[in-house]
CSV table of C-alpha atoms in Angstrom, one decimal:
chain,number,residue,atom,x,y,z
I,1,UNK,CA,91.6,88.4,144.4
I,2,UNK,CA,88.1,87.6,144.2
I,3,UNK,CA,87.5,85.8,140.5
I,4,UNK,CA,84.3,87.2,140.3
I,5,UNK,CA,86.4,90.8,139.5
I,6,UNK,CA,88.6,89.5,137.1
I,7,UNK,CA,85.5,87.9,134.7
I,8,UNK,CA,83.8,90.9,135.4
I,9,UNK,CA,87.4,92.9,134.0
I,10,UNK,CA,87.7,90.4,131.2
I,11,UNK,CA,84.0,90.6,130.3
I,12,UNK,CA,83.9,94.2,130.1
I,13,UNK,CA,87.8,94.5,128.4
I,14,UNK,CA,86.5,92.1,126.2
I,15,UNK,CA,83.1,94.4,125.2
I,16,UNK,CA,85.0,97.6,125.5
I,17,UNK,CA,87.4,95.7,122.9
I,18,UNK,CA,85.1,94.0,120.4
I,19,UNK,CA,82.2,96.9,120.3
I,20,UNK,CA,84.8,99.5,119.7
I,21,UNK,CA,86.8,97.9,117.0
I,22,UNK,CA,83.8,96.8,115.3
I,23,UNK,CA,82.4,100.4,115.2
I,24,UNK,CA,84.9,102.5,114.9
I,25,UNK,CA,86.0,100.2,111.8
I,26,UNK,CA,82.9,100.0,110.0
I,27,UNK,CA,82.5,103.4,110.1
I,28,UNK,CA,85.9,104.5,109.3
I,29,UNK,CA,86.3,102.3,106.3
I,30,UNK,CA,83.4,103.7,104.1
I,31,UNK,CA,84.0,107.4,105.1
I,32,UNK,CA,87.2,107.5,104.3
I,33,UNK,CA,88.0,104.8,101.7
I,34,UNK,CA,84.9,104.5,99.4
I,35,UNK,CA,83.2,106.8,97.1
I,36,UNK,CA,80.9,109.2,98.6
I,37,UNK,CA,77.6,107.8,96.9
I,38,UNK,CA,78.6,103.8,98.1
I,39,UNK,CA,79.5,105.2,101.2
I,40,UNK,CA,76.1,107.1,102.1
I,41,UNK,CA,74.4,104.0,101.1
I,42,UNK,CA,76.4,101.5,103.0
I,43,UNK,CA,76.3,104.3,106.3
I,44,UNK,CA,72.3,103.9,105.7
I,45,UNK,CA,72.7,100.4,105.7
I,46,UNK,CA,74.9,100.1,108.8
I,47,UNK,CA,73.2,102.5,110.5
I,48,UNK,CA,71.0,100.2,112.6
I,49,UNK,CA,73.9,99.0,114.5
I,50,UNK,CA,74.8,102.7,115.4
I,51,UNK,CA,73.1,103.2,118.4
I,52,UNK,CA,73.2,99.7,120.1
I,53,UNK,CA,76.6,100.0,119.8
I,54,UNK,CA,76.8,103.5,121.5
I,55,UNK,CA,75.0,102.2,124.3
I,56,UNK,CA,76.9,99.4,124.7
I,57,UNK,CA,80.1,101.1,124.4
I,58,UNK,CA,78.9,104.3,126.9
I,59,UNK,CA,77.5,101.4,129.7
I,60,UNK,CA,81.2,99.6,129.6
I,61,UNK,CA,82.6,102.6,130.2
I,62,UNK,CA,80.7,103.6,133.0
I,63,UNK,CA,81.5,99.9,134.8
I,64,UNK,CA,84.9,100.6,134.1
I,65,UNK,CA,85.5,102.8,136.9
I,66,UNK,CA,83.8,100.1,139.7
I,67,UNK,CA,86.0,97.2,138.6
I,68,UNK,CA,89.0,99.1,138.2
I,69,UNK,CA,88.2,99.9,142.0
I,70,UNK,CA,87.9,96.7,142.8
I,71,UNK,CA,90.6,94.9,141.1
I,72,UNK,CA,93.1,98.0,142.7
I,73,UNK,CA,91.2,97.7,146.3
I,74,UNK,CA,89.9,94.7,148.1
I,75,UNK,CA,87.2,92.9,145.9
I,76,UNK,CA,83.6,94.5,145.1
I,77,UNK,CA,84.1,95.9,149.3
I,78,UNK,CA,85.7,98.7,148.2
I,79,UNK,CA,83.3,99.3,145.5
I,80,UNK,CA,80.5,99.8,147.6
I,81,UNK,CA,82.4,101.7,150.2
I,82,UNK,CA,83.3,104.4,148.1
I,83,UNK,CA,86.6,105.5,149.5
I,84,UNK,CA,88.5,104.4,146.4
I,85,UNK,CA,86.7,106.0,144.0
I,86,UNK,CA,88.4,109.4,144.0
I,87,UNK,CA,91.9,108.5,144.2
I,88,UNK,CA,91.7,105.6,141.7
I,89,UNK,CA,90.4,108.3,139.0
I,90,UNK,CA,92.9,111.1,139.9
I,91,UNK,CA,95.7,109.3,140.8
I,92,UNK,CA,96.0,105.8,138.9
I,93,UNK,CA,96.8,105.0,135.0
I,94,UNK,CA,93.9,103.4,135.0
I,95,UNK,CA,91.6,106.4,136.4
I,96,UNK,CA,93.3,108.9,133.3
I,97,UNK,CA,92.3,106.0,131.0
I,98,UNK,CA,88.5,106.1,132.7
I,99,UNK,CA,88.5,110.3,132.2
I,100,UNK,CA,89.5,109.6,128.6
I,101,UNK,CA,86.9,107.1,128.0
I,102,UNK,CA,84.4,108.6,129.5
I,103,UNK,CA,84.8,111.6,127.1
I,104,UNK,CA,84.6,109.1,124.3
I,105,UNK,CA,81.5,107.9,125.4
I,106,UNK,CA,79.9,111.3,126.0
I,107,UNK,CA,80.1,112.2,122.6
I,108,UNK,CA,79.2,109.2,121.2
I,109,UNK,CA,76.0,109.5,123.5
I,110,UNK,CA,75.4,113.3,122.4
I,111,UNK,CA,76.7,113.1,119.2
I,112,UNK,CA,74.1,110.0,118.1
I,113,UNK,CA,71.2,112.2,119.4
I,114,UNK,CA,71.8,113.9,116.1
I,115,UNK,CA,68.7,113.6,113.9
I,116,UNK,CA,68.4,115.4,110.3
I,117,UNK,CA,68.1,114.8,106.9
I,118,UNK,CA,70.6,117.6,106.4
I,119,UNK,CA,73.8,116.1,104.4
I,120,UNK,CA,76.3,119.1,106.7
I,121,UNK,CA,74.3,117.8,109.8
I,122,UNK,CA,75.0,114.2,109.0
I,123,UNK,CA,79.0,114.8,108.2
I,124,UNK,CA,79.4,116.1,111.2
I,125,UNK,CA,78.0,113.4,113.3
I,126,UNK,CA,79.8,111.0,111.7
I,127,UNK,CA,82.9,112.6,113.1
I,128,UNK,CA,82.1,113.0,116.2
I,129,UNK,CA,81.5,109.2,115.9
I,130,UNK,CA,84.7,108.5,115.0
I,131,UNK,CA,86.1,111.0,117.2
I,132,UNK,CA,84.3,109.3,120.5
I,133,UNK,CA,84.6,106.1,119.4
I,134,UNK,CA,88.6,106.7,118.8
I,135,UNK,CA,89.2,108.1,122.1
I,136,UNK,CA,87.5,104.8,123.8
I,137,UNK,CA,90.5,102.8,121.7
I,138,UNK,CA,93.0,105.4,122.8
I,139,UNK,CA,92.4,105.0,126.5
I,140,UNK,CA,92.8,100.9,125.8
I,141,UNK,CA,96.8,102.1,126.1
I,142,UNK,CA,96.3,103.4,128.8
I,143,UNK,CA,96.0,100.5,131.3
I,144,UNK,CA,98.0,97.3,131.1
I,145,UNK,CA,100.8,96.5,129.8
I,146,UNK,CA,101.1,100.0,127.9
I,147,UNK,CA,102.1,100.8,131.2
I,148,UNK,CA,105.0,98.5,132.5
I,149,UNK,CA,107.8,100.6,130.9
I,150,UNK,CA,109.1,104.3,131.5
I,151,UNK,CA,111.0,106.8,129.9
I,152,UNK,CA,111.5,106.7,126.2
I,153,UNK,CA,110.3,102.9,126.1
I,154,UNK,CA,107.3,103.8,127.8
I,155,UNK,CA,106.2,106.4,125.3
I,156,UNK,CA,107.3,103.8,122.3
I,157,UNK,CA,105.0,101.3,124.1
I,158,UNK,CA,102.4,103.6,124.2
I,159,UNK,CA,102.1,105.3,120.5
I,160,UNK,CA,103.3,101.6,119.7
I,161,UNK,CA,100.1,99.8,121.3
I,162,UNK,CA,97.8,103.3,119.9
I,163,UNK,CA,99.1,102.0,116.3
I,164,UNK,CA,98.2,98.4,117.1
I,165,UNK,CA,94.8,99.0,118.0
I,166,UNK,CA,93.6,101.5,115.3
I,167,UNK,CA,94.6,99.1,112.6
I,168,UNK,CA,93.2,96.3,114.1
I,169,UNK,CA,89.6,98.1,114.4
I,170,UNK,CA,90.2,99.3,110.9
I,171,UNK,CA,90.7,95.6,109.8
I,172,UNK,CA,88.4,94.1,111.8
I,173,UNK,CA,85.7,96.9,111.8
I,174,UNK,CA,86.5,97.2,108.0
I,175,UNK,CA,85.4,93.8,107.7
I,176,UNK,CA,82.0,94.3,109.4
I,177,UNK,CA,81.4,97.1,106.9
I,178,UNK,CA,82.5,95.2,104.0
I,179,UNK,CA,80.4,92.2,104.4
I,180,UNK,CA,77.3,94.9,104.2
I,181,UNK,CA,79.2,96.4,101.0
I,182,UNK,CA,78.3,92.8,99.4
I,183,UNK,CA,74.6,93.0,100.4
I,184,UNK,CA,74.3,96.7,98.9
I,185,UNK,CA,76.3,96.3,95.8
I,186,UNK,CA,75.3,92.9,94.4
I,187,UNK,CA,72.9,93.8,91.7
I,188,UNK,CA,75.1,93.8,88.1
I,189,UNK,CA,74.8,97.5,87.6
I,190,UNK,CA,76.8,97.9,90.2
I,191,UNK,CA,79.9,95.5,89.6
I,192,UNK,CA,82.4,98.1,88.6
I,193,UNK,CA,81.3,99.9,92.3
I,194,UNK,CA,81.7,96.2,94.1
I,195,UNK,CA,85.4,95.6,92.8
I,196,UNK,CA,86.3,99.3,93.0
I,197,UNK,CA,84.9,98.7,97.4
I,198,UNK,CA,86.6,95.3,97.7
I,199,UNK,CA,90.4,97.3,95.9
I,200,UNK,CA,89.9,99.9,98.3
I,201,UNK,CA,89.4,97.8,101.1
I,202,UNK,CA,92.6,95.3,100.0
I,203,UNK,CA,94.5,98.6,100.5
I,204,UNK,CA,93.4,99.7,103.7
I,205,UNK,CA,93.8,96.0,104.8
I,206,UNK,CA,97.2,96.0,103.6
I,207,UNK,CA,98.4,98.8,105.0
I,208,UNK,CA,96.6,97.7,108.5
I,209,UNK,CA,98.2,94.2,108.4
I,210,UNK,CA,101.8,95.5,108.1
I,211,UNK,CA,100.9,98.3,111.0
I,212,UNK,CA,99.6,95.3,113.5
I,213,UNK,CA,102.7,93.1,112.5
I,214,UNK,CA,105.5,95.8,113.2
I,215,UNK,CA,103.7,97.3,115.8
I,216,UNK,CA,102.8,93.3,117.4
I,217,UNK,CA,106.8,93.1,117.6
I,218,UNK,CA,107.7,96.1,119.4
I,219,UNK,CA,105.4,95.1,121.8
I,220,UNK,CA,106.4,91.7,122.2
I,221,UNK,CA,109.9,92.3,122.8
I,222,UNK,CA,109.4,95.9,124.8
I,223,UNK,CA,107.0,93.2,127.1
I,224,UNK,CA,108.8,89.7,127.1
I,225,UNK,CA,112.1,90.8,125.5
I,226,UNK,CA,111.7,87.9,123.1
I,227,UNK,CA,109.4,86.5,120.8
I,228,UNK,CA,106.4,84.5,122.3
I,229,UNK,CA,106.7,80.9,120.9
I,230,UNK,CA,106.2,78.9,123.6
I,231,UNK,CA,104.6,77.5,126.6
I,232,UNK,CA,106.5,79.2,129.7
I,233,UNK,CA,102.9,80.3,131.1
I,234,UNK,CA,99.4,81.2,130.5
I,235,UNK,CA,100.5,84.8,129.0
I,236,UNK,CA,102.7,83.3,126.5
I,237,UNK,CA,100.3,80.1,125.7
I,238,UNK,CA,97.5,82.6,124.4
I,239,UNK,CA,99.8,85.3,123.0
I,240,UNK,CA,101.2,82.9,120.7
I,241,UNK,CA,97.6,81.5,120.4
I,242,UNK,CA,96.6,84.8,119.0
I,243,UNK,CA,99.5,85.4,116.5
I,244,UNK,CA,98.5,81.7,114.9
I,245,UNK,CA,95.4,83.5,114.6
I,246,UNK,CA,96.3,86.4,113.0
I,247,UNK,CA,98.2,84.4,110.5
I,248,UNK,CA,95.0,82.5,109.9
I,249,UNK,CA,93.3,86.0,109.0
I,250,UNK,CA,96.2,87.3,107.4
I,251,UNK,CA,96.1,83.7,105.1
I,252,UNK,CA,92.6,84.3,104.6
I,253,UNK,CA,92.8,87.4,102.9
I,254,UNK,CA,95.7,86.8,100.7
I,255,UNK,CA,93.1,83.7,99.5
I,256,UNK,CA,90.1,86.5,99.6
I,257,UNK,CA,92.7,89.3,97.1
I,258,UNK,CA,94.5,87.0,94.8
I,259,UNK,CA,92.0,84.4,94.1
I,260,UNK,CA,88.2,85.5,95.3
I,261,UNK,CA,88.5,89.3,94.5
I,262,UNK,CA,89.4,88.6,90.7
I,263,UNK,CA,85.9,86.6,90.0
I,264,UNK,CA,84.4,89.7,90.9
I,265,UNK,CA,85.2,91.1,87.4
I,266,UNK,CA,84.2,88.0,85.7
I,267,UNK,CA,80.2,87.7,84.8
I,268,UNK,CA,80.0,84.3,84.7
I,269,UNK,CA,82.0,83.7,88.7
I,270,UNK,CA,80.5,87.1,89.6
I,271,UNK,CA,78.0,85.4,92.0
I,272,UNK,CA,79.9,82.7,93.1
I,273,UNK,CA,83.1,85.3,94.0
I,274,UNK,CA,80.3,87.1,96.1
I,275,UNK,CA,79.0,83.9,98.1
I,276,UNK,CA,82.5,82.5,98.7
I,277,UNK,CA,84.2,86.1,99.8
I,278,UNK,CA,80.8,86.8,102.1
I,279,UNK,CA,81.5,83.4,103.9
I,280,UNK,CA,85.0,84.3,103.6
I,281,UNK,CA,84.5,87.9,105.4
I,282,UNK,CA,82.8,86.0,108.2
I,283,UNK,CA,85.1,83.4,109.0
I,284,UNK,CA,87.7,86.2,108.8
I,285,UNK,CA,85.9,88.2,111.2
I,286,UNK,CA,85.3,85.1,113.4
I,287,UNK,CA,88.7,85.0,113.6
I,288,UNK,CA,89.1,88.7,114.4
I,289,UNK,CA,86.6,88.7,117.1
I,290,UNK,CA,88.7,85.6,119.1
I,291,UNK,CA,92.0,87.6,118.9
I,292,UNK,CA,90.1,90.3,120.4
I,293,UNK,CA,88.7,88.1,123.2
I,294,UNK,CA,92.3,86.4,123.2
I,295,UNK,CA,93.8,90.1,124.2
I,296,UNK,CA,91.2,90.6,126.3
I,297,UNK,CA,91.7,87.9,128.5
I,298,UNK,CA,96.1,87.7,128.5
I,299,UNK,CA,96.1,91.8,129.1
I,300,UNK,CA,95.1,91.1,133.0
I,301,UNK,CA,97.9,88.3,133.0
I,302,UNK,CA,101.3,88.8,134.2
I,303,UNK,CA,103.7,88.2,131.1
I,304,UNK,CA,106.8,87.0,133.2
I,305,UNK,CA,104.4,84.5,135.8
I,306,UNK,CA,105.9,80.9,136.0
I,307,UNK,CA,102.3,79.5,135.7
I,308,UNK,CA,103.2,76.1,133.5
């Protein structure tokens, strides 16, 4: 297979991936989690990266379709030929993943055309934004290795892998949305709004960690059979490379809740707690977005290849 295809799948697995998470995260975390006065000035706050991200997310989408051709096909060939195009959309995994996508990525396209001070007007945009951006992440289990098992196993794999994503854009995206939280809520007035944002987020954070762990295992062992540690191939290497990481993050906020968050509450450490759980939030999220490239890059592998 020509390599050029599988950067071009990585690249834009890797975009789909990172974008998605990021924005369906930061916007779900304040909607839902935060009062509704922090939460309208945090969504003013974030706003800016709104509509890059749409656009990003709606082109990605579109290229979809061509390198799925040419990854199933003969190289970019078949791209330009055309012939492939209809039966890879109506008659592959990856094609109803494509249709699912693409319907994300309409209504985020229509639904950010929404302009108006009205508060109604505003509430529900902000769905549809989730809504489009969620379907994008549902059509991620769709394709890959979602797809290897049938029967029941196959549909555990499936809502399994839907679980897994969610809570990682909610962590990850979460985080985004947090960091801002910091940049809006700094001034002393507003201490007892900063530590309620940062509880609110520990919870959600929680609650996501233990989702991506349980749901990380029945995925591992519905794929390999086994757990990953070890060096058997490429798919192994970097899937054990990005539960090392995970760990990291998942060290990291333990260090952010039980030593960092409590300063928050104390005038005198207030400042410092802010500085040292900002650069905290970023390594974190660091982290986040090289587990994402990580996935992005060992879901075109084949798990069971003898590569090392």
């Amino acid at each position: 297979m020509d390599l050029t295809v599988h950067l071009a799948l990585v690249t834009n697995r890797f975009l789909l991936e990172s974008v998605g998470s990021l924005f369906w995260g930061m916007l779900f975390y304040p909607i839902l989690f935060l009062q509704k006065e922090v939460a309208q000035t945090l969504l003013v706050s974030i706003s800016k990266f709104i509509t890059p991200c749409v656009w990003v997310l709606f082109v990605c989408v579109l290229l979809t379709l061509p390198i799925n051709v040419a990854m199933i096909g003969d190289g970019w060939s078949d791209v330009f030929s055309g012939s492939l195009w209809w039966p890879v959309v109506t008659e592959t995994s990856a094609g109803l993943a494509w249709q699912i996508s693409l319907i994300g990525g309409c209504i985020l396209l229509l639904s950010n055309f929404f302009a108006s001070n009205s508060k109604m007007v505003q509430k529900y945009k902000m769905f549809l934004l989730l809504l489009g951006g969620g379907l994008i992440l549902v059509s991620f289990s769709f394709t890959g290795h979602a797809q290897m098992n049938e029967g029941w196993r196959g549909v555990v794999h499936q809502l399994s892998d839907i679980l897994h994503v969610f809570a990682g854009a909610s962590w990850v995206g979460g985080l985004f949305a947090l960091y801002f939280v910091f940049k809006v809520l700094s001034d002393t007035e507003n201490s007892l709004f900063l530590i309620k944002a940062v509880q609110r987020f520990s919870r959600l954070g929680m609650v996501s960690v233990s989702i991506i762990v349980c749901s990380g295992m029945i995925n591992t062992l519905l794929i390999l059979g086994h757990l990953p540690f070890g060096l058997q191939n490429t798919y192994q290497a970097m899937l054990t490379g990005k539960i090392l990481l995970v760990a990291l993050m998942i060290g990291l906020a333990i260090r952010n809740r039980v030593v960092l968050a409590p300063m928050l509450g104390q005038s005198a450490l207030r400042q410092g707690g802010i500085a040292s759980l900002k650069k905290a939030i970023m390594l974190e999220l660091g982290f986040g977005i090289l587990v994402i490239l990580a996935v992005a890059i060992f879901g075109v592998l084949d798990p069971h290849a003898g590569d090392f």
